[in-house]
Amino acid sequence: MKESFIMKAKQHISVIAAIILCGVMAACGGKQSGEQQKEPAKQKTTAQQTKSSARPIATINIYRYDDFSEAKAEQLKNQLQKVYPSVRLAKASIPLPKECYYKPRDRYKGTGLLDNLMKFRKGGYALGLTCKIIYDKNEISPTFGVFGISYIGDSVSVISSLRPRTLKPLSDDELQELMLHELGHAFGLPHCKDERCMMVDAEHGNKFAQTQSFCDDCKRYLNNKGWKL
């Protein structure tokens, strides 16, 4: 009797142990399943945060002064859109500020035009286009003629389609290169030491023939700012 009772007791204990073990395994399996279900949700949240934290691309607004042709401005806009995704050309022209005009040399003060352009800029970047000679003070002359002028990293640039020395117009390719050079300054690039880079210092001369693209470092910088070079 005792042996039979002991045998039955052992069988009951084995059954109970098996039930408990199954329960534990089921619980562990449920926990693992829960973790697997949570992982995709976590990945989705991270992707959403990355997307929401991406900064929007600022628009480059082109303003033509009333001496600059609308067709030429539209052409420059189309060229700029090839390397920058958000470009807008203002429909109406803007007047050249009389206070910036220097009559003895028939030219306009470059920094004055930049300050004037700031008044029209509504966020983003501003590029002014003129056919008049613009000047900036340097060691050679207080009214030295320049192709273009910018405040580095301060979002505004002005370019002229006229050569300050010969008074001949720039070619379409030269004007496009000048535009990209000055906008590079507006986006924060200083002059580059690479003599073949579009951001090289003109050094009071004309280097359009040797600078037809950006160097790798300048490309990398501008691409980080939203350009597509």
mmCIF file with all atom_site columns, C-alpha atoms in Angstrom:
data_model
loop_
_atom_site.group_PDB
_atom_site.id
_atom_site.type_symbol
_atom_site.label_atom_id
_atom_site.label_alt_id
_atom_site.label_comp_id
_atom_site.label_asym_id
_atom_site.label_entity_id
_atom_site.label_seq_id
_atom_site.pdbx_PDB_ins_code
_atom_site.Cartn_x
_atom_site.Cartn_y
_atom_site.Cartn_z
_atom_site.occupancy
_atom_site.B_iso_or_equiv
_atom_site.pdbx_formal_charge
_atom_site.auth_seq_id
_atom_site.auth_comp_id
_atom_site.auth_asym_id
_atom_site.auth_atom_id
_atom_site.pdbx_PDB_model_num
ATOM 1   C CA . MET A 1 1   ? 0.000  0.000   0.000   1.00 0.00 ? 1   MET A CA 1
ATOM 2   C CA . LYS A 1 2   ? 2.720  2.398   1.010   1.00 0.00 ? 2   LYS A CA 1
ATOM 3   C CA . GLU A 1 3   ? 4.686  1.749   -2.155  1.00 0.00 ? 3   GLU A CA 1
ATOM 4   C CA . SER A 1 4   ? 1.563  2.239   -4.295  1.00 0.00 ? 4   SER A CA 1
ATOM 5   C CA . PHE A 1 5   ? 0.769  5.466   -2.496  1.00 0.00 ? 5   PHE A CA 1
ATOM 6   C CA . ILE A 1 6   ? 4.334  6.712   -2.900  1.00 0.00 ? 6   ILE A CA 1
ATOM 7   C CA . MET A 1 7   ? 4.297  5.829   -6.597  1.00 0.00 ? 7   MET A CA 1
ATOM 8   C CA . LYS A 1 8   ? 1.038  7.736   -7.139  1.00 0.00 ? 8   LYS A CA 1
ATOM 9   C CA . ALA A 1 9   ? 2.370  10.713  -5.171  1.00 0.00 ? 9   ALA A CA 1
ATOM 10  C CA . LYS A 1 10  ? 5.481  10.825  -7.323  1.00 0.00 ? 10  LYS A CA 1
ATOM 11  C CA . GLN A 1 11  ? 3.336  10.693  -10.465 1.00 0.00 ? 11  GLN A CA 1
ATOM 12  C CA . HIS A 1 12  ? 1.209  13.617  -9.183  1.00 0.00 ? 12  HIS A CA 1
ATOM 13  C CA . ILE A 1 13  ? 4.334  15.629  -8.370  1.00 0.00 ? 13  ILE A CA 1
ATOM 14  C CA . SER A 1 14  ? 5.753  14.952  -11.849 1.00 0.00 ? 14  SER A CA 1
ATOM 15  C CA . VAL A 1 15  ? 2.516  16.101  -13.489 1.00 0.00 ? 15  VAL A CA 1
ATOM 16  C CA . ILE A 1 16  ? 2.403  19.275  -11.352 1.00 0.00 ? 16  ILE A CA 1
ATOM 17  C CA . ALA A 1 17  ? 6.077  20.014  -12.137 1.00 0.00 ? 17  ALA A CA 1
ATOM 18  C CA . ALA A 1 18  ? 5.428  19.554  -15.855 1.00 0.00 ? 18  ALA A CA 1
ATOM 19  C CA . ILE A 1 19  ? 2.460  21.945  -15.703 1.00 0.00 ? 19  ILE A CA 1
ATOM 20  C CA . ILE A 1 20  ? 4.533  24.563  -13.854 1.00 0.00 ? 20  ILE A CA 1
ATOM 21  C CA . LEU A 1 21  ? 7.408  24.176  -16.332 1.00 0.00 ? 21  LEU A CA 1
ATOM 22  C CA . CYS A 1 22  ? 5.073  24.644  -19.314 1.00 0.00 ? 22  CYS A CA 1
ATOM 23  C CA . GLY A 1 23  ? 3.636  27.731  -17.693 1.00 0.00 ? 23  GLY A CA 1
ATOM 24  C CA . VAL A 1 24  ? 7.086  29.211  -17.185 1.00 0.00 ? 24  VAL A CA 1
ATOM 25  C CA . MET A 1 25  ? 8.102  28.441  -20.766 1.00 0.00 ? 25  MET A CA 1
ATOM 26  C CA . ALA A 1 26  ? 4.874  29.949  -22.079 1.00 0.00 ? 26  ALA A CA 1
ATOM 27  C CA . ALA A 1 27  ? 5.478  33.087  -20.028 1.00 0.00 ? 27  ALA A CA 1
ATOM 28  C CA . CYS A 1 28  ? 9.032  33.394  -21.356 1.00 0.00 ? 28  CYS A CA 1
ATOM 29  C CA . GLY A 1 29  ? 7.803  32.876  -24.903 1.00 0.00 ? 29  GLY A CA 1
ATOM 30  C CA . GLY A 1 30  ? 5.174  35.581  -24.467 1.00 0.00 ? 30  GLY A CA 1
ATOM 31  C CA . LYS A 1 31  ? 7.799  38.051  -23.230 1.00 0.00 ? 31  LYS A CA 1
ATOM 32  C CA . GLN A 1 32  ? 10.028 37.387  -26.229 1.00 0.00 ? 32  GLN A CA 1
ATOM 33  C CA . SER A 1 33  ? 7.106  37.808  -28.572 1.00 0.00 ? 33  SER A CA 1
ATOM 34  C CA . GLY A 1 34  ? 6.257  41.109  -26.934 1.00 0.00 ? 34  GLY A CA 1
ATOM 35  C CA . GLU A 1 35  ? 9.813  42.392  -27.408 1.00 0.00 ? 35  GLU A CA 1
ATOM 36  C CA . GLN A 1 36  ? 9.723  41.426  -31.069 1.00 0.00 ? 36  GLN A CA 1
ATOM 37  C CA . GLN A 1 37  ? 6.470  43.329  -31.520 1.00 0.00 ? 37  GLN A CA 1
ATOM 38  C CA . LYS A 1 38  ? 7.844  46.435  -29.814 1.00 0.00 ? 38  LYS A CA 1
ATOM 39  C CA . GLU A 1 39  ? 11.043 46.590  -31.930 1.00 0.00 ? 39  GLU A CA 1
ATOM 40  C CA . PRO A 1 40  ? 9.402  47.628  -35.234 1.00 0.00 ? 40  PRO A CA 1
ATOM 41  C CA . ALA A 1 41  ? 7.413  50.289  -33.389 1.00 0.00 ? 41  ALA A CA 1
ATOM 42  C CA . LYS A 1 42  ? 10.640 51.652  -31.911 1.00 0.00 ? 42  LYS A CA 1
ATOM 43  C CA . GLN A 1 43  ? 12.268 51.710  -35.348 1.00 0.00 ? 43  GLN A CA 1
ATOM 44  C CA . LYS A 1 44  ? 9.298  53.550  -36.787 1.00 0.00 ? 44  LYS A CA 1
ATOM 45  C CA . THR A 1 45  ? 9.427  56.159  -34.056 1.00 0.00 ? 45  THR A CA 1
ATOM 46  C CA . THR A 1 46  ? 13.147 56.730  -34.714 1.00 0.00 ? 46  THR A CA 1
ATOM 47  C CA . ALA A 1 47  ? 12.497 57.168  -38.434 1.00 0.00 ? 47  ALA A CA 1
ATOM 48  C CA . GLN A 1 48  ? 9.729  59.662  -37.701 1.00 0.00 ? 48  GLN A CA 1
ATOM 49  C CA . GLN A 1 49  ? 12.000 61.622  -35.377 1.00 0.00 ? 49  GLN A CA 1
ATOM 50  C CA . THR A 1 50  ? 14.749 61.705  -38.008 1.00 0.00 ? 50  THR A CA 1
ATOM 51  C CA . LYS A 1 51  ? 12.304 62.925  -40.623 1.00 0.00 ? 51  LYS A CA 1
ATOM 52  C CA . SER A 1 52  ? 10.827 65.597  -38.361 1.00 0.00 ? 52  SER A CA 1
ATOM 53  C CA . SER A 1 53  ? 14.245 66.817  -37.214 1.00 0.00 ? 53  SER A CA 1
ATOM 54  C CA . ALA A 1 54  ? 15.497 67.380  -40.801 1.00 0.00 ? 54  ALA A CA 1
ATOM 55  C CA . ARG A 1 55  ? 15.777 71.094  -41.492 1.00 0.00 ? 55  ARG A CA 1
ATOM 56  C CA . PRO A 1 56  ? 13.763 72.423  -44.457 1.00 0.00 ? 56  PRO A CA 1
ATOM 57  C CA . ILE A 1 57  ? 15.726 73.839  -47.396 1.00 0.00 ? 57  ILE A CA 1
ATOM 58  C CA . ALA A 1 58  ? 15.797 77.644  -47.384 1.00 0.00 ? 58  ALA A CA 1
ATOM 59  C CA . THR A 1 59  ? 14.681 79.339  -50.603 1.00 0.00 ? 59  THR A CA 1
ATOM 60  C CA . ILE A 1 60  ? 17.034 81.457  -52.716 1.00 0.00 ? 60  ILE A CA 1
ATOM 61  C CA . ASN A 1 61  ? 15.010 84.508  -53.773 1.00 0.00 ? 61  ASN A CA 1
ATOM 62  C CA . ILE A 1 62  ? 16.238 86.298  -56.898 1.00 0.00 ? 62  ILE A CA 1
ATOM 63  C CA . TYR A 1 63  ? 15.512 90.010  -57.244 1.00 0.00 ? 63  TYR A CA 1
ATOM 64  C CA . ARG A 1 64  ? 16.308 91.881  -60.428 1.00 0.00 ? 64  ARG A CA 1
ATOM 65  C CA . TYR A 1 65  ? 16.888 95.594  -60.283 1.00 0.00 ? 65  TYR A CA 1
ATOM 66  C CA . ASP A 1 66  ? 14.891 97.568  -62.825 1.00 0.00 ? 66  ASP A CA 1
ATOM 67  C CA . ASP A 1 67  ? 17.812 97.718  -65.281 1.00 0.00 ? 67  ASP A CA 1
ATOM 68  C CA . PHE A 1 68  ? 18.129 93.922  -65.532 1.00 0.00 ? 68  PHE A CA 1
ATOM 69  C CA . SER A 1 69  ? 16.138 91.979  -68.133 1.00 0.00 ? 69  SER A CA 1
ATOM 70  C CA . GLU A 1 70  ? 13.471 89.548  -67.000 1.00 0.00 ? 70  GLU A CA 1
ATOM 71  C CA . ALA A 1 71  ? 14.531 86.989  -69.604 1.00 0.00 ? 71  ALA A CA 1
ATOM 72  C CA . LYS A 1 72  ? 18.141 86.984  -68.376 1.00 0.00 ? 72  LYS A CA 1
ATOM 73  C CA . ALA A 1 73  ? 16.958 86.664  -64.773 1.00 0.00 ? 73  ALA A CA 1
ATOM 74  C CA . GLU A 1 74  ? 14.753 83.702  -65.723 1.00 0.00 ? 74  GLU A CA 1
ATOM 75  C CA . GLN A 1 75  ? 17.726 82.079  -67.430 1.00 0.00 ? 75  GLN A CA 1
ATOM 76  C CA . LEU A 1 76  ? 19.866 82.428  -64.282 1.00 0.00 ? 76  LEU A CA 1
ATOM 77  C CA . LYS A 1 77  ? 17.031 81.040  -62.170 1.00 0.00 ? 77  LYS A CA 1
ATOM 78  C CA . ASN A 1 78  ? 16.813 77.944  -64.396 1.00 0.00 ? 78  ASN A CA 1
ATOM 79  C CA . GLN A 1 79  ? 20.564 77.402  -64.166 1.00 0.00 ? 79  GLN A CA 1
ATOM 80  C CA . LEU A 1 80  ? 20.518 77.757  -60.387 1.00 0.00 ? 80  LEU A CA 1
ATOM 81  C CA . GLN A 1 81  ? 17.695 75.232  -60.049 1.00 0.00 ? 81  GLN A CA 1
ATOM 82  C CA . LYS A 1 82  ? 20.014 72.588  -61.490 1.00 0.00 ? 82  LYS A CA 1
ATOM 83  C CA . VAL A 1 83  ? 22.158 72.736  -58.348 1.00 0.00 ? 83  VAL A CA 1
ATOM 84  C CA . TYR A 1 84  ? 19.726 74.017  -55.709 1.00 0.00 ? 84  TYR A CA 1
ATOM 85  C CA . PRO A 1 85  ? 16.188 72.691  -55.176 1.00 0.00 ? 85  PRO A CA 1
ATOM 86  C CA . SER A 1 86  ? 14.347 75.828  -54.030 1.00 0.00 ? 86  SER A CA 1
ATOM 87  C CA . VAL A 1 87  ? 14.696 78.979  -56.142 1.00 0.00 ? 87  VAL A CA 1
ATOM 88  C CA . ARG A 1 88  ? 12.176 81.774  -56.658 1.00 0.00 ? 88  ARG A CA 1
ATOM 89  C CA . LEU A 1 89  ? 12.342 84.759  -58.999 1.00 0.00 ? 89  LEU A CA 1
ATOM 90  C CA . ALA A 1 90  ? 10.399 87.809  -57.817 1.00 0.00 ? 90  ALA A CA 1
ATOM 91  C CA . LYS A 1 91  ? 7.846  88.836  -60.437 1.00 0.00 ? 91  LYS A CA 1
ATOM 92  C CA . ALA A 1 92  ? 8.369  92.574  -60.154 1.00 0.00 ? 92  ALA A CA 1
ATOM 93  C CA . SER A 1 93  ? 11.699 94.366  -60.465 1.00 0.00 ? 93  SER A CA 1
ATOM 94  C CA . ILE A 1 94  ? 13.007 96.561  -57.647 1.00 0.00 ? 94  ILE A CA 1
ATOM 95  C CA . PRO A 1 95  ? 14.441 100.088 -58.016 1.00 0.00 ? 95  PRO A CA 1
ATOM 96  C CA . LEU A 1 96  ? 18.126 100.799 -57.667 1.00 0.00 ? 96  LEU A CA 1
ATOM 97  C CA . PRO A 1 97  ? 18.547 102.882 -54.488 1.00 0.00 ? 97  PRO A CA 1
ATOM 98  C CA . LYS A 1 98  ? 19.525 106.458 -55.360 1.00 0.00 ? 98  LYS A CA 1
ATOM 99  C CA . GLU A 1 99  ? 21.493 106.837 -52.138 1.00 0.00 ? 99  GLU A CA 1
ATOM 100 C CA . CYS A 1 100 ? 23.930 104.136 -53.328 1.00 0.00 ? 100 CYS A CA 1
ATOM 101 C CA . TYR A 1 101 ? 24.752 105.884 -56.590 1.00 0.00 ? 101 TYR A CA 1
ATOM 102 C CA . TYR A 1 102 ? 28.191 107.505 -56.969 1.00 0.00 ? 102 TYR A CA 1
ATOM 103 C CA . LYS A 1 103 ? 27.803 109.896 -59.891 1.00 0.00 ? 103 LYS A CA 1
ATOM 104 C CA . PRO A 1 104 ? 31.495 110.857 -60.450 1.00 0.00 ? 104 PRO A CA 1
ATOM 105 C CA . ARG A 1 105 ? 32.247 107.261 -61.504 1.00 0.00 ? 105 ARG A CA 1
ATOM 106 C CA . ASP A 1 106 ? 28.747 106.190 -62.576 1.00 0.00 ? 106 ASP A CA 1
ATOM 107 C CA . ARG A 1 107 ? 28.580 103.190 -60.238 1.00 0.00 ? 107 ARG A CA 1
ATOM 108 C CA . TYR A 1 108 ? 26.715 101.871 -57.211 1.00 0.00 ? 108 TYR A CA 1
ATOM 109 C CA . LYS A 1 109 ? 28.047 101.127 -53.751 1.00 0.00 ? 109 LYS A CA 1
ATOM 110 C CA . GLY A 1 110 ? 28.032 97.351  -53.311 1.00 0.00 ? 110 GLY A CA 1
ATOM 111 C CA . THR A 1 111 ? 27.508 97.238  -49.538 1.00 0.00 ? 111 THR A CA 1
ATOM 112 C CA . GLY A 1 112 ? 24.683 99.735  -49.938 1.00 0.00 ? 112 GLY A CA 1
ATOM 113 C CA . LEU A 1 113 ? 22.967 97.418  -52.418 1.00 0.00 ? 113 LEU A CA 1
ATOM 114 C CA . LEU A 1 114 ? 23.381 94.497  -49.988 1.00 0.00 ? 114 LEU A CA 1
ATOM 115 C CA . ASP A 1 115 ? 21.779 96.500  -47.178 1.00 0.00 ? 115 ASP A CA 1
ATOM 116 C CA . ASN A 1 116 ? 18.990 97.569  -49.527 1.00 0.00 ? 116 ASN A CA 1
ATOM 117 C CA . LEU A 1 117 ? 18.383 93.961  -50.567 1.00 0.00 ? 117 LEU A CA 1
ATOM 118 C CA . MET A 1 118 ? 18.011 92.965  -46.919 1.00 0.00 ? 118 MET A CA 1
ATOM 119 C CA . LYS A 1 119 ? 14.778 94.992  -46.855 1.00 0.00 ? 119 LYS A CA 1
ATOM 120 C CA . PHE A 1 120 ? 13.233 92.795  -49.541 1.00 0.00 ? 120 PHE A CA 1
ATOM 121 C CA . ARG A 1 121 ? 14.475 89.455  -48.218 1.00 0.00 ? 121 ARG A CA 1
ATOM 122 C CA . LYS A 1 122 ? 11.737 87.437  -46.519 1.00 0.00 ? 122 LYS A CA 1
ATOM 123 C CA . GLY A 1 123 ? 13.782 84.669  -44.975 1.00 0.00 ? 123 GLY A CA 1
ATOM 124 C CA . GLY A 1 124 ? 16.064 82.358  -46.915 1.00 0.00 ? 124 GLY A CA 1
ATOM 125 C CA . TYR A 1 125 ? 18.667 83.886  -49.232 1.00 0.00 ? 125 TYR A CA 1
ATOM 126 C CA . ALA A 1 126 ? 18.554 86.879  -51.559 1.00 0.00 ? 126 ALA A CA 1
ATOM 127 C CA . LEU A 1 127 ? 20.412 87.443  -54.837 1.00 0.00 ? 127 LEU A CA 1
ATOM 128 C CA . GLY A 1 128 ? 20.292 90.836  -56.527 1.00 0.00 ? 128 GLY A CA 1
ATOM 129 C CA . LEU A 1 129 ? 20.912 91.273  -60.278 1.00 0.00 ? 129 LEU A CA 1
ATOM 130 C CA . THR A 1 130 ? 22.007 94.507  -61.939 1.00 0.00 ? 130 THR A CA 1
ATOM 131 C CA . CYS A 1 131 ? 23.611 95.690  -65.171 1.00 0.00 ? 131 CYS A CA 1
ATOM 132 C CA . LYS A 1 132 ? 25.267 98.638  -63.422 1.00 0.00 ? 132 LYS A CA 1
ATOM 133 C CA . ILE A 1 133 ? 28.854 98.695  -62.190 1.00 0.00 ? 133 ILE A CA 1
ATOM 134 C CA . ILE A 1 134 ? 29.123 98.070  -58.469 1.00 0.00 ? 134 ILE A CA 1
ATOM 135 C CA . TYR A 1 135 ? 32.068 99.049  -56.309 1.00 0.00 ? 135 TYR A CA 1
ATOM 136 C CA . ASP A 1 136 ? 33.689 98.229  -53.006 1.00 0.00 ? 136 ASP A CA 1
ATOM 137 C CA . LYS A 1 137 ? 36.445 99.965  -51.071 1.00 0.00 ? 137 LYS A CA 1
ATOM 138 C CA . ASN A 1 138 ? 39.879 98.293  -51.079 1.00 0.00 ? 138 ASN A CA 1
ATOM 139 C CA . GLU A 1 139 ? 43.587 99.153  -50.910 1.00 0.00 ? 139 GLU A CA 1
ATOM 140 C CA . ILE A 1 140 ? 43.595 100.223 -54.569 1.00 0.00 ? 140 ILE A CA 1
ATOM 141 C CA . SER A 1 141 ? 40.609 102.546 -54.643 1.00 0.00 ? 141 SER A CA 1
ATOM 142 C CA . PRO A 1 142 ? 37.647 103.573 -52.452 1.00 0.00 ? 142 PRO A CA 1
ATOM 143 C CA . THR A 1 143 ? 35.393 102.963 -55.479 1.00 0.00 ? 143 THR A CA 1
ATOM 144 C CA . PHE A 1 144 ? 37.011 99.850  -56.957 1.00 0.00 ? 144 PHE A CA 1
ATOM 145 C CA . GLY A 1 145 ? 34.759 98.113  -59.491 1.00 0.00 ? 145 GLY A CA 1
ATOM 146 C CA . VAL A 1 146 ? 33.830 94.498  -58.655 1.00 0.00 ? 146 VAL A CA 1
ATOM 147 C CA . PHE A 1 147 ? 31.895 91.743  -60.417 1.00 0.00 ? 147 PHE A CA 1
ATOM 148 C CA . GLY A 1 148 ? 29.870 90.860  -57.333 1.00 0.00 ? 148 GLY A CA 1
ATOM 149 C CA . ILE A 1 149 ? 29.692 91.336  -53.594 1.00 0.00 ? 149 ILE A CA 1
ATOM 150 C CA . SER A 1 150 ? 28.366 89.360  -50.610 1.00 0.00 ? 150 SER A CA 1
ATOM 151 C CA . TYR A 1 151 ? 28.238 89.345  -46.846 1.00 0.00 ? 151 TYR A CA 1
ATOM 152 C CA . ILE A 1 152 ? 29.830 85.980  -45.985 1.00 0.00 ? 152 ILE A CA 1
ATOM 153 C CA . GLY A 1 153 ? 27.270 83.789  -44.239 1.00 0.00 ? 153 GLY A CA 1
ATOM 154 C CA . ASP A 1 154 ? 24.729 86.604  -44.108 1.00 0.00 ? 154 ASP A CA 1
ATOM 155 C CA . SER A 1 155 ? 22.368 85.369  -46.842 1.00 0.00 ? 155 SER A CA 1
ATOM 156 C CA . VAL A 1 156 ? 22.628 88.213  -49.394 1.00 0.00 ? 156 VAL A CA 1
ATOM 157 C CA . SER A 1 157 ? 24.580 88.689  -52.638 1.00 0.00 ? 157 SER A CA 1
ATOM 158 C CA . VAL A 1 158 ? 24.573 91.136  -55.543 1.00 0.00 ? 158 VAL A CA 1
ATOM 159 C CA . ILE A 1 159 ? 26.132 90.532  -58.953 1.00 0.00 ? 159 ILE A CA 1
ATOM 160 C CA . SER A 1 160 ? 26.603 92.721  -62.011 1.00 0.00 ? 160 SER A CA 1
ATOM 161 C CA . SER A 1 161 ? 26.501 91.554  -65.617 1.00 0.00 ? 161 SER A CA 1
ATOM 162 C CA . LEU A 1 162 ? 28.942 94.301  -66.643 1.00 0.00 ? 162 LEU A CA 1
ATOM 163 C CA . ARG A 1 163 ? 32.733 94.116  -66.560 1.00 0.00 ? 163 ARG A CA 1
ATOM 164 C CA . PRO A 1 164 ? 33.893 97.066  -64.440 1.00 0.00 ? 164 PRO A CA 1
ATOM 165 C CA . ARG A 1 165 ? 37.020 97.789  -66.532 1.00 0.00 ? 165 ARG A CA 1
ATOM 166 C CA . THR A 1 166 ? 35.970 97.216  -70.133 1.00 0.00 ? 166 THR A CA 1
ATOM 167 C CA . LEU A 1 167 ? 32.244 97.887  -69.609 1.00 0.00 ? 167 LEU A CA 1
ATOM 168 C CA . LYS A 1 168 ? 31.499 94.824  -71.721 1.00 0.00 ? 168 LYS A CA 1
ATOM 169 C CA . PRO A 1 169 ? 28.836 92.332  -70.586 1.00 0.00 ? 169 PRO A CA 1
ATOM 170 C CA . LEU A 1 170 ? 29.806 88.994  -69.087 1.00 0.00 ? 170 LEU A CA 1
ATOM 171 C CA . SER A 1 171 ? 29.054 85.878  -71.091 1.00 0.00 ? 171 SER A CA 1
ATOM 172 C CA . ASP A 1 172 ? 26.223 83.632  -69.920 1.00 0.00 ? 172 ASP A CA 1
ATOM 173 C CA . ASP A 1 173 ? 28.707 81.090  -68.524 1.00 0.00 ? 173 ASP A CA 1
ATOM 174 C CA . GLU A 1 174 ? 30.688 83.772  -66.689 1.00 0.00 ? 174 GLU A CA 1
ATOM 175 C CA . LEU A 1 175 ? 27.542 85.284  -65.193 1.00 0.00 ? 175 LEU A CA 1
ATOM 176 C CA . GLN A 1 176 ? 26.402 81.866  -64.005 1.00 0.00 ? 176 GLN A CA 1
ATOM 177 C CA . GLU A 1 177 ? 29.794 81.174  -62.428 1.00 0.00 ? 177 GLU A CA 1
ATOM 178 C CA . LEU A 1 178 ? 29.770 84.589  -60.754 1.00 0.00 ? 178 LEU A CA 1
ATOM 179 C CA . MET A 1 179 ? 26.310 83.856  -59.358 1.00 0.00 ? 179 MET A CA 1
ATOM 180 C CA . LEU A 1 180 ? 27.425 80.554  -57.829 1.00 0.00 ? 180 LEU A CA 1
ATOM 181 C CA . HIS A 1 181 ? 30.595 82.142  -56.401 1.00 0.00 ? 181 HIS A CA 1
ATOM 182 C CA . GLU A 1 182 ? 28.722 84.927  -54.633 1.00 0.00 ? 182 GLU A CA 1
ATOM 183 C CA . LEU A 1 183 ? 26.001 82.587  -53.367 1.00 0.00 ? 183 LEU A CA 1
ATOM 184 C CA . GLY A 1 184 ? 28.771 80.361  -52.003 1.00 0.00 ? 184 GLY A CA 1
ATOM 185 C CA . HIS A 1 185 ? 29.824 83.360  -49.900 1.00 0.00 ? 185 HIS A CA 1
ATOM 186 C CA . ALA A 1 186 ? 26.222 84.000  -48.840 1.00 0.00 ? 186 ALA A CA 1
ATOM 187 C CA . PHE A 1 187 ? 25.995 80.386  -47.627 1.00 0.00 ? 187 PHE A CA 1
ATOM 188 C CA . GLY A 1 188 ? 29.159 80.859  -45.547 1.00 0.00 ? 188 GLY A CA 1
ATOM 189 C CA . LEU A 1 189 ? 32.100 79.895  -47.774 1.00 0.00 ? 189 LEU A CA 1
ATOM 190 C CA . PRO A 1 190 ? 35.224 82.099  -47.676 1.00 0.00 ? 190 PRO A CA 1
ATOM 191 C CA . HIS A 1 191 ? 37.641 82.296  -50.602 1.00 0.00 ? 191 HIS A CA 1
ATOM 192 C CA . CYS A 1 192 ? 39.297 78.967  -51.423 1.00 0.00 ? 192 CYS A CA 1
ATOM 193 C CA . LYS A 1 193 ? 43.040 78.348  -51.778 1.00 0.00 ? 193 LYS A CA 1
ATOM 194 C CA . ASP A 1 194 ? 42.484 75.933  -54.676 1.00 0.00 ? 194 ASP A CA 1
ATOM 195 C CA . GLU A 1 195 ? 43.253 77.968  -57.809 1.00 0.00 ? 195 GLU A CA 1
ATOM 196 C CA . ARG A 1 196 ? 40.866 75.814  -59.860 1.00 0.00 ? 196 ARG A CA 1
ATOM 197 C CA . CYS A 1 197 ? 37.943 76.174  -57.453 1.00 0.00 ? 197 CYS A CA 1
ATOM 198 C CA . MET A 1 198 ? 35.076 78.496  -58.234 1.00 0.00 ? 198 MET A CA 1
ATOM 199 C CA . MET A 1 199 ? 35.520 80.048  -54.778 1.00 0.00 ? 199 MET A CA 1
ATOM 200 C CA . VAL A 1 200 ? 39.096 81.251  -55.410 1.00 0.00 ? 200 VAL A CA 1
ATOM 201 C CA . ASP A 1 201 ? 39.845 84.926  -54.772 1.00 0.00 ? 201 ASP A CA 1
ATOM 202 C CA . ALA A 1 202 ? 39.813 86.850  -58.072 1.00 0.00 ? 202 ALA A CA 1
ATOM 203 C CA . GLU A 1 203 ? 42.502 89.138  -56.605 1.00 0.00 ? 203 GLU A CA 1
ATOM 204 C CA . HIS A 1 204 ? 41.176 92.184  -58.446 1.00 0.00 ? 204 HIS A CA 1
ATOM 205 C CA . GLY A 1 205 ? 41.302 90.304  -61.736 1.00 0.00 ? 205 GLY A CA 1
ATOM 206 C CA . ASN A 1 206 ? 39.348 87.797  -63.819 1.00 0.00 ? 206 ASN A CA 1
ATOM 207 C CA . LYS A 1 207 ? 39.766 84.043  -63.232 1.00 0.00 ? 207 LYS A CA 1
ATOM 208 C CA . PHE A 1 208 ? 36.633 82.764  -64.967 1.00 0.00 ? 208 PHE A CA 1
ATOM 209 C CA . ALA A 1 209 ? 38.658 80.737  -67.471 1.00 0.00 ? 209 ALA A CA 1
ATOM 210 C CA . GLN A 1 210 ? 40.395 78.626  -64.803 1.00 0.00 ? 210 GLN A CA 1
ATOM 211 C CA . THR A 1 211 ? 37.552 78.183  -62.297 1.00 0.00 ? 211 THR A CA 1
ATOM 212 C CA . GLN A 1 212 ? 34.611 76.267  -63.734 1.00 0.00 ? 212 GLN A CA 1
ATOM 213 C CA . SER A 1 213 ? 33.651 74.094  -60.775 1.00 0.00 ? 213 SER A CA 1
ATOM 214 C CA . PHE A 1 214 ? 33.870 73.839  -56.987 1.00 0.00 ? 214 PHE A CA 1
ATOM 215 C CA . CYS A 1 215 ? 36.652 71.853  -55.316 1.00 0.00 ? 215 CYS A CA 1
ATOM 216 C CA . ASP A 1 216 ? 35.689 68.755  -53.311 1.00 0.00 ? 216 ASP A CA 1
ATOM 217 C CA . ASP A 1 217 ? 35.818 70.575  -49.952 1.00 0.00 ? 217 ASP A CA 1
ATOM 218 C CA . CYS A 1 218 ? 33.591 73.409  -51.141 1.00 0.00 ? 218 CYS A CA 1
ATOM 219 C CA . LYS A 1 219 ? 31.199 70.917  -52.774 1.00 0.00 ? 219 LYS A CA 1
ATOM 220 C CA . ARG A 1 220 ? 30.950 68.986  -49.524 1.00 0.00 ? 220 ARG A CA 1
ATOM 221 C CA . TYR A 1 221 ? 30.198 72.149  -47.573 1.00 0.00 ? 221 TYR A CA 1
ATOM 222 C CA . LEU A 1 222 ? 27.494 73.345  -49.961 1.00 0.00 ? 222 LEU A CA 1
ATOM 223 C CA . ASN A 1 223 ? 25.906 69.890  -50.275 1.00 0.00 ? 223 ASN A CA 1
ATOM 224 C CA . ASN A 1 224 ? 25.524 69.900  -46.488 1.00 0.00 ? 224 ASN A CA 1
ATOM 225 C CA . LYS A 1 225 ? 23.627 73.170  -46.959 1.00 0.00 ? 225 LYS A CA 1
ATOM 226 C CA . GLY A 1 226 ? 21.178 71.595  -49.400 1.00 0.00 ? 226 GLY A CA 1
ATOM 227 C CA . TRP A 1 227 ? 22.989 72.041  -52.714 1.00 0.00 ? 227 TRP A CA 1
ATOM 228 C CA . LYS A 1 228 ? 23.140 69.170  -55.240 1.00 0.00 ? 228 LYS A CA 1
ATOM 229 C CA . LEU A 1 229 ? 26.641 69.380  -56.701 1.00 0.00 ? 229 LEU A CA 1
#
